[in-house]
Each structure stands twice: as structure tokens, then as C-alpha cells.
């Protein structure tokens, strides 16, 4: 992430930049083009909390990746003259809220990707920040809930008449307008970064008993990832 990406947190000699609002919550500061070429010394310094999900020492590389992002954001913020504080959080939201109140940041740079070992709880971070009335980068809770659930997102696209591949859901009839599937790709409903998706996530339904094969692979994927069942697309 380049330092230019972070200039939207700064407006020299002015009050904090205008903020976008969605469902009454405060979100990403609007891009400020006037300070793009302004010397760092002339920009207002802000206290920025870099919020991320706590990562266990023995976590996999996919979870450790957020720490690389944290380091890049922290360095860029310092380069721009801001005062960043890195704050890892867990499902102990009371502790997180107390820490944010104590730090009293001007804004929160949200990098939380998961909580409690699942992406499904990611919106808890934005809910917390919004409840404290703090400006925050990235999507708000309403947007995260509408897009993080793949099934909900596909239903929204289909209802709006926008193209999206046909799909099947566990224990549910095919969605209206769907055609029989020749090939299926098993995907987690909530998780991102292709969690649990290997070569065996692709199934040629014409070469097997579709229902039993999909069920078998879903169970195996759930056992290997420890996450809720997937859906097929």
C-alpha cells in the first residue's frame, strides 16, 4: 500500500475532512486532492489507531498476512506525519472499546479481517467503531453484512437483474431462474481468500452422483477448516 493511499486522512490547515455516512455510521474520509503534493510538515498530524485482528504466533500464513498490512500502513502513516497506534483486538469487545476510548484517536484505520477464527464476525469491528462515533476507513457494517455473505450477495445481484453464476445452497431448492449445474465449485459462504478451496473444490457433476459427492466434499472441507458448511456455484 503506497503512502498516497493514506493521504485521504489529511487536509492541511483544516478541520478533519468531510466524512461519508451510511445508515448513520461514519466511514471513509473523502479523498482530498489538494494535499497530494503538499509537504508532509504542512499537513495536520492525526492520531490514528490501526485496528486489526489479533494473530496467534502459530497462525497460518493467510492469517499472518494482516501483520504485513499493519506494518505497511503504520510506516506510511508515520511518513505522512501522523501518530499511529497499532491495536490488535479479539472477541473481548469491552476491552477493545475501553482501549479506543483511552486512545481517543482522530480516526481508525480498519484492517480487521476476522474475529474468533471466522470472517463471519468481521463486522463486529465496524459495529464497535461506529458505536463509539469514530471515523473509520473502509466499508461500514451495513455494506459488510450485505457483501460478506456470498449467498445474500448473489440473491441481491439476481434480484437486481445483474449477472451472477447460477448456484445451489445446502438444504434449499435451486434459486429462481437457475439452470442445472454441469460443474460446481464449492465455496465458503462467509470466508474469503479461498479458504478451504483446493483442487477438489471443483466437481464434475456429470461424472458422479452429484448430491452424495457434494455432501462428502462439504463435510471434508468443514472438518479441515473448522468453519461452517459451504455452498456450490
CSV table of N, CA and C in Angstrom, one decimal, residues 116-223:
chain,number,residue,atom,x,y,z
A,116,UNK,N,-12.5,-14.3,16.3
A,116,UNK,CA,-12.9,-15.6,16.8
A,116,UNK,C,-12.7,-16.7,15.8
A,117,UNK,N,-11.7,-16.5,14.9
A,117,UNK,CA,-11.4,-17.6,14.0
A,117,UNK,C,-12.3,-17.7,12.7
A,118,UNK,N,-13.2,-16.7,12.5
A,118,UNK,CA,-14.0,-16.7,11.4
A,118,UNK,C,-14.3,-15.3,10.8
A,119,UNK,N,-14.3,-15.2,9.5
A,119,UNK,CA,-14.6,-14.0,8.8
A,119,UNK,C,-16.0,-13.5,9.1
A,120,UNK,N,-16.9,-14.4,9.5
A,120,UNK,CA,-18.3,-14.1,9.7
A,120,UNK,C,-18.5,-13.1,10.8
A,121,UNK,N,-17.5,-13.0,11.7
A,121,UNK,CA,-17.6,-12.0,12.8
A,121,UNK,C,-16.9,-10.7,12.5
A,122,UNK,N,-16.4,-10.6,11.3
A,122,UNK,CA,-15.6,-9.4,10.9
A,122,UNK,C,-16.4,-8.1,11.1
A,123,UNK,N,-17.7,-8.0,10.9
A,123,UNK,CA,-18.5,-6.8,11.1
A,123,UNK,C,-18.5,-6.3,12.5
A,124,UNK,N,-18.2,-7.2,13.5
A,124,UNK,CA,-18.2,-6.7,14.9
A,124,UNK,C,-17.2,-5.6,15.1
A,125,UNK,N,-16.1,-5.5,14.3
A,125,UNK,CA,-15.1,-4.5,14.5
A,125,UNK,C,-15.7,-3.1,14.0
A,126,UNK,N,-16.4,-3.1,12.9
A,126,UNK,CA,-17.0,-1.9,12.4
A,126,UNK,C,-18.2,-1.4,13.3
A,127,UNK,N,-19.0,-2.4,13.8
A,127,UNK,CA,-20.0,-2.1,14.8
A,127,UNK,C,-19.5,-1.4,16.0
A,128,UNK,N,-18.4,-1.9,16.5
A,128,UNK,CA,-17.7,-1.3,17.7
A,128,UNK,C,-17.3,0.1,17.4
A,129,UNK,N,-16.6,0.3,16.3
A,129,UNK,CA,-16.1,1.6,16.0
A,129,UNK,C,-17.2,2.6,15.7
A,130,UNK,N,-18.2,2.2,15.0
A,130,UNK,CA,-19.4,3.0,14.8
A,130,UNK,C,-20.1,3.4,16.0
A,131,UNK,N,-20.2,2.5,17.0
A,131,UNK,CA,-20.9,2.7,18.2
A,131,UNK,C,-20.2,3.8,19.1
A,132,UNK,N,-18.9,3.9,18.8
A,132,UNK,CA,-18.1,4.9,19.5
A,132,UNK,C,-18.0,6.2,18.8
A,133,UNK,N,-18.6,6.3,17.6
A,133,UNK,CA,-18.6,7.5,16.8
A,133,UNK,C,-17.3,7.9,16.2
A,134,UNK,N,-16.4,6.9,16.0
A,134,UNK,CA,-15.1,7.2,15.4
A,134,UNK,C,-15.1,7.2,13.9
A,135,UNK,N,-14.5,8.1,13.2
A,135,UNK,CA,-14.3,8.0,11.8
A,135,UNK,C,-13.4,6.7,11.5
A,136,UNK,N,-13.8,6.0,10.4
A,136,UNK,CA,-13.2,4.8,10.1
A,136,UNK,C,-13.0,4.6,8.6
A,137,UNK,N,-11.9,4.0,8.2
A,137,UNK,CA,-11.7,3.8,6.8
A,137,UNK,C,-12.4,2.5,6.4
A,138,UNK,N,-12.7,2.3,5.1
A,138,UNK,CA,-13.3,1.1,4.6
A,138,UNK,C,-14.8,1.1,4.7
A,139,UNK,N,-15.4,-0.1,4.4
A,139,UNK,CA,-16.8,-0.2,4.4
A,139,UNK,C,-17.4,-0.2,5.8
A,140,UNK,N,-18.6,0.2,5.9
A,140,UNK,CA,-19.3,0.2,7.1
A,140,UNK,C,-20.0,-1.1,7.3
A,141,UNK,N,-20.6,-1.3,8.5
A,141,UNK,CA,-21.2,-2.6,8.9
A,141,UNK,C,-22.3,-3.0,7.9
A,142,UNK,N,-23.2,-2.1,7.5
A,142,UNK,CA,-24.2,-2.5,6.6
A,142,UNK,C,-23.7,-3.1,5.3
A,143,UNK,N,-22.6,-2.4,4.7
A,143,UNK,CA,-22.0,-2.9,3.5
A,143,UNK,C,-21.4,-4.3,3.7
A,144,UNK,N,-20.7,-4.4,4.8
A,144,UNK,CA,-20.0,-5.7,5.1
A,144,UNK,C,-21.0,-6.8,5.2
A,145,UNK,N,-22.1,-6.6,5.8
A,145,UNK,CA,-23.1,-7.6,6.0
A,145,UNK,C,-23.8,-8.0,4.7
A,146,UNK,N,-23.9,-7.0,3.8
A,146,UNK,CA,-24.6,-7.2,2.5
A,146,UNK,C,-23.7,-7.9,1.5
A,147,UNK,N,-22.4,-7.8,1.7
A,147,UNK,CA,-21.4,-8.4,0.7
A,147,UNK,C,-20.6,-9.5,1.2
A,148,UNK,N,-20.4,-9.7,2.5
A,148,UNK,CA,-19.5,-10.8,3.0
A,148,UNK,C,-20.2,-12.1,2.9
A,149,UNK,N,-21.5,-12.2,3.0
A,149,UNK,CA,-22.3,-13.4,2.8
A,149,UNK,C,-22.5,-13.6,1.3
A,150,UNK,N,-21.8,-14.6,0.8
A,150,UNK,CA,-21.9,-14.8,-0.7
A,150,UNK,C,-23.3,-15.1,-1.2
A,151,UNK,N,-24.1,-15.8,-0.4
A,151,UNK,CA,-25.4,-16.2,-0.8
A,151,UNK,C,-26.3,-14.9,-0.8
A,152,UNK,N,-26.2,-14.1,0.2
A,152,UNK,CA,-27.0,-12.9,0.2
A,152,UNK,C,-26.6,-11.9,-0.9
A,153,UNK,N,-25.3,-11.9,-1.2
A,153,UNK,CA,-24.8,-11.0,-2.3
A,153,UNK,C,-25.4,-11.5,-3.6
A,154,UNK,N,-25.4,-12.8,-3.8
A,154,UNK,CA,-25.9,-13.4,-5.1
A,154,UNK,C,-27.4,-13.2,-5.3
A,155,UNK,N,-28.1,-13.3,-4.2
A,155,UNK,CA,-29.5,-13.1,-4.3
A,155,UNK,C,-29.8,-11.6,-4.6
A,156,UNK,N,-29.0,-10.7,-4.0
A,156,UNK,CA,-29.2,-9.3,-4.3
A,156,UNK,C,-28.9,-9.0,-5.8
A,157,UNK,N,-27.8,-9.6,-6.3
A,157,UNK,CA,-27.5,-9.4,-7.7
A,157,UNK,C,-28.5,-9.9,-8.6
A,158,UNK,N,-29.0,-11.1,-8.3
A,158,UNK,CA,-30.0,-11.8,-9.2
A,158,UNK,C,-31.3,-11.0,-9.2
A,159,UNK,N,-31.7,-10.5,-8.0
A,159,UNK,CA,-33.0,-9.7,-7.9
A,159,UNK,C,-32.8,-8.4,-8.7
A,160,UNK,N,-31.6,-7.8,-8.7
A,160,UNK,CA,-31.4,-6.6,-9.4
A,160,UNK,C,-31.2,-6.8,-10.9
A,161,UNK,N,-31.3,-8.0,-11.3
A,161,UNK,CA,-31.1,-8.3,-12.8
A,161,UNK,C,-29.7,-8.2,-13.2
A,162,UNK,N,-28.7,-8.3,-12.3
A,162,UNK,CA,-27.3,-8.3,-12.6
A,162,UNK,C,-26.8,-9.7,-12.8
A,163,UNK,N,-25.8,-9.9,-13.7
A,163,UNK,CA,-25.3,-11.2,-14.0
A,163,UNK,C,-24.5,-11.8,-12.8
A,164,UNK,N,-24.8,-13.0,-12.5
A,164,UNK,CA,-24.1,-13.8,-11.4
A,164,UNK,C,-24.2,-15.3,-11.8
A,165,UNK,N,-23.2,-16.1,-11.6
A,165,UNK,CA,-23.3,-17.5,-12.0
A,165,UNK,C,-24.4,-18.2,-11.1
A,166,UNK,N,-25.1,-19.2,-11.7
A,166,UNK,CA,-26.1,-19.9,-11.0
A,166,UNK,C,-25.4,-20.6,-9.8
A,167,UNK,N,-26.2,-21.0,-8.8
A,167,UNK,CA,-25.7,-21.6,-7.6
A,167,UNK,C,-26.7,-22.5,-7.0
A,168,UNK,N,-26.2,-23.3,-6.0
A,168,UNK,CA,-27.0,-24.1,-5.2
A,168,UNK,C,-26.7,-23.9,-3.8
A,169,UNK,N,-27.7,-24.0,-2.9
A,169,UNK,CA,-27.5,-23.9,-1.5
A,169,UNK,C,-27.8,-25.2,-0.8
A,170,UNK,N,-27.1,-25.5,0.3
A,170,UNK,CA,-27.4,-26.7,1.1
A,170,UNK,C,-28.8,-26.6,1.6
A,171,UNK,N,-29.6,-27.7,1.6
A,171,UNK,CA,-30.9,-27.8,2.2
A,171,UNK,C,-31.9,-26.7,1.7
A,172,UNK,N,-31.7,-26.3,0.4
A,172,UNK,CA,-32.6,-25.3,-0.1
A,172,UNK,C,-32.8,-25.6,-1.6
A,173,UNK,N,-34.0,-25.3,-2.1
A,173,UNK,CA,-34.3,-25.5,-3.5
A,173,UNK,C,-33.5,-24.6,-4.4
A,174,UNK,N,-33.2,-24.9,-5.7
A,174,UNK,CA,-32.5,-24.0,-6.5
A,174,UNK,C,-33.1,-22.6,-6.6
A,175,UNK,N,-32.3,-21.6,-6.7
A,175,UNK,CA,-32.8,-20.3,-6.8
A,175,UNK,C,-33.6,-20.1,-8.2
A,176,UNK,N,-34.5,-19.2,-8.2
A,176,UNK,CA,-35.4,-19.0,-9.4
A,176,UNK,C,-34.5,-18.6,-10.5
A,177,UNK,N,-34.8,-19.2,-11.7
A,177,UNK,CA,-34.0,-18.9,-12.9
A,177,UNK,C,-32.7,-19.6,-13.1
A,178,UNK,N,-32.4,-20.5,-12.2
A,178,UNK,CA,-31.1,-21.2,-12.3
A,178,UNK,C,-31.2,-22.4,-13.2
A,179,UNK,N,-30.2,-22.8,-13.8
A,179,UNK,CA,-30.1,-24.0,-14.7
A,179,UNK,C,-29.4,-25.1,-14.0
A,180,UNK,N,-29.5,-26.3,-14.5
A,180,UNK,CA,-28.8,-27.5,-13.9
A,180,UNK,C,-27.3,-27.2,-14.0
A,181,UNK,N,-26.5,-27.6,-13.0
A,181,UNK,CA,-25.1,-27.3,-13.0
A,181,UNK,C,-24.4,-28.5,-13.6
A,182,UNK,N,-23.5,-28.3,-14.5
A,182,UNK,CA,-22.6,-29.4,-15.0
A,182,UNK,C,-21.3,-29.5,-14.2
A,183,UNK,N,-20.8,-28.3,-13.7
A,183,UNK,CA,-19.6,-28.3,-12.9
A,183,UNK,C,-19.9,-27.4,-11.7
A,184,UNK,N,-19.5,-27.8,-10.5
A,184,UNK,CA,-19.7,-27.0,-9.3
A,184,UNK,C,-18.4,-26.6,-8.7
A,185,UNK,N,-18.3,-25.4,-8.1
A,185,UNK,CA,-17.2,-25.0,-7.3
A,185,UNK,C,-17.7,-24.8,-5.9
A,186,UNK,N,-17.1,-25.5,-4.9
A,186,UNK,CA,-17.5,-25.4,-3.5
A,186,UNK,C,-16.8,-24.2,-2.9
A,187,UNK,N,-17.6,-23.3,-2.3
A,187,UNK,CA,-17.1,-22.1,-1.8
A,187,UNK,C,-17.6,-21.9,-0.3
A,188,UNK,N,-16.8,-21.3,0.6
A,188,UNK,CA,-17.3,-21.0,1.9
A,188,UNK,C,-18.3,-19.8,1.7
A,189,UNK,N,-19.4,-19.9,2.5
A,189,UNK,CA,-20.4,-18.8,2.4
A,189,UNK,C,-19.8,-17.5,2.9
A,190,UNK,N,-19.1,-17.5,4.0
A,190,UNK,CA,-18.6,-16.3,4.7
A,190,UNK,C,-17.2,-16.0,4.5
A,191,UNK,N,-16.3,-17.1,4.4
A,191,UNK,CA,-14.9,-16.9,4.4
A,191,UNK,C,-14.4,-16.3,3.1
A,192,UNK,N,-13.2,-15.7,3.2
A,192,UNK,CA,-12.6,-15.1,2.0
A,192,UNK,C,-11.2,-15.7,1.8
A,193,UNK,N,-10.5,-15.2,0.8
A,193,UNK,CA,-9.1,-15.7,0.5
A,193,UNK,C,-9.1,-17.2,0.1
A,194,UNK,N,-10.2,-17.7,-0.5
A,194,UNK,CA,-10.2,-19.1,-0.9
A,194,UNK,C,-10.0,-20.1,0.2
A,195,UNK,N,-10.4,-19.8,1.4
A,195,UNK,CA,-10.2,-20.7,2.5
A,195,UNK,C,-10.9,-22.0,2.2
A,196,UNK,N,-10.1,-23.1,2.4
A,196,UNK,CA,-10.6,-24.5,2.2
A,196,UNK,C,-10.8,-24.9,0.7
A,197,UNK,N,-10.4,-24.1,-0.2
A,197,UNK,CA,-10.6,-24.4,-1.6
A,197,UNK,C,-9.3,-24.9,-2.2
A,198,UNK,N,-9.3,-26.2,-2.6
A,198,UNK,CA,-8.2,-26.8,-3.3
A,198,UNK,C,-8.7,-27.3,-4.6
A,199,UNK,N,-7.9,-28.2,-5.2
A,199,UNK,CA,-8.4,-28.8,-6.5
A,199,UNK,C,-9.7,-29.5,-6.4
A,200,UNK,N,-9.9,-30.1,-5.2
A,200,UNK,CA,-11.1,-30.9,-5.0
A,200,UNK,C,-12.3,-30.1,-4.8
A,201,UNK,N,-12.2,-28.8,-4.8
A,201,UNK,CA,-13.3,-27.9,-4.6
A,201,UNK,C,-14.1,-27.8,-6.0
A,202,UNK,N,-13.5,-28.3,-7.1
A,202,UNK,CA,-14.2,-28.3,-8.4
A,202,UNK,C,-14.7,-29.7,-8.6
A,203,UNK,N,-16.0,-29.8,-8.9
A,203,UNK,CA,-16.6,-31.1,-9.1
A,203,UNK,C,-17.3,-31.2,-10.4
A,204,UNK,N,-17.0,-32.2,-11.2
A,204,UNK,CA,-17.7,-32.5,-12.5
A,204,UNK,C,-18.9,-33.3,-12.1
A,205,UNK,N,-20.1,-32.6,-12.1
A,205,UNK,CA,-21.3,-33.3,-11.7
A,205,UNK,C,-21.8,-34.3,-12.7
A,206,UNK,N,-21.3,-34.3,-13.9
A,206,UNK,CA,-21.8,-35.2,-14.9
A,206,UNK,C,-21.2,-36.6,-14.7
A,207,UNK,N,-20.1,-36.6,-13.9
A,207,UNK,CA,-19.3,-37.9,-13.7
A,207,UNK,C,-19.5,-38.5,-12.4
A,208,UNK,N,-20.5,-38.1,-11.6
A,208,UNK,CA,-20.7,-38.7,-10.3
A,208,UNK,C,-22.1,-38.5,-9.8
A,209,UNK,N,-22.5,-39.1,-8.7
A,209,UNK,CA,-23.7,-38.9,-8.0
A,209,UNK,C,-23.6,-37.5,-7.3
A,210,UNK,N,-24.2,-36.5,-7.9
A,210,UNK,CA,-23.9,-35.1,-7.5
A,210,UNK,C,-24.2,-34.9,-6.0
A,211,UNK,N,-25.4,-35.3,-5.6
A,211,UNK,CA,-25.7,-35.0,-4.2
A,211,UNK,C,-24.8,-35.6,-3.2
A,212,UNK,N,-24.5,-36.9,-3.4
A,212,UNK,CA,-23.6,-37.6,-2.4
A,212,UNK,C,-22.2,-37.1,-2.5
A,213,UNK,N,-21.7,-36.7,-3.7
A,213,UNK,CA,-20.3,-36.3,-3.8
A,213,UNK,C,-20.2,-34.9,-3.3
A,214,UNK,N,-21.1,-34.0,-3.5
A,214,UNK,CA,-21.1,-32.6,-2.9
A,214,UNK,C,-21.1,-32.7,-1.4
A,215,UNK,N,-22.0,-33.5,-0.9
A,215,UNK,CA,-22.1,-33.7,0.6
A,215,UNK,C,-20.8,-34.2,1.2
A,216,UNK,N,-20.2,-35.2,0.5
A,216,UNK,CA,-19.0,-35.8,1.0
A,216,UNK,C,-17.9,-34.7,1.1
A,217,UNK,N,-17.7,-33.9,0.0
A,217,UNK,CA,-16.7,-32.9,0.0
A,217,UNK,C,-16.9,-31.8,0.9
A,218,UNK,N,-18.2,-31.4,1.1
A,218,UNK,CA,-18.5,-30.4,2.1
A,218,UNK,C,-18.2,-30.8,3.5
A,219,UNK,N,-18.5,-32.0,3.8
A,219,UNK,CA,-18.1,-32.5,5.2
A,219,UNK,C,-16.6,-32.5,5.4
A,220,UNK,N,-15.9,-32.9,4.3
A,220,UNK,CA,-14.4,-33.0,4.4
A,220,UNK,C,-13.8,-31.6,4.6
A,221,UNK,N,-14.4,-30.6,3.8
A,221,UNK,CA,-13.9,-29.2,3.9
A,221,UNK,C,-14.2,-28.6,5.3
A,222,UNK,N,-15.4,-29.0,5.8
A,222,UNK,CA,-15.7,-28.4,7.1
A,222,UNK,C,-14.8,-29.0,8.2
A,223,UNK,N,-14.5,-30.3,8.1
A,223,UNK,CA,-13.6,-30.9,9.0
A,223,UNK,C,-12.2,-30.3,8.9
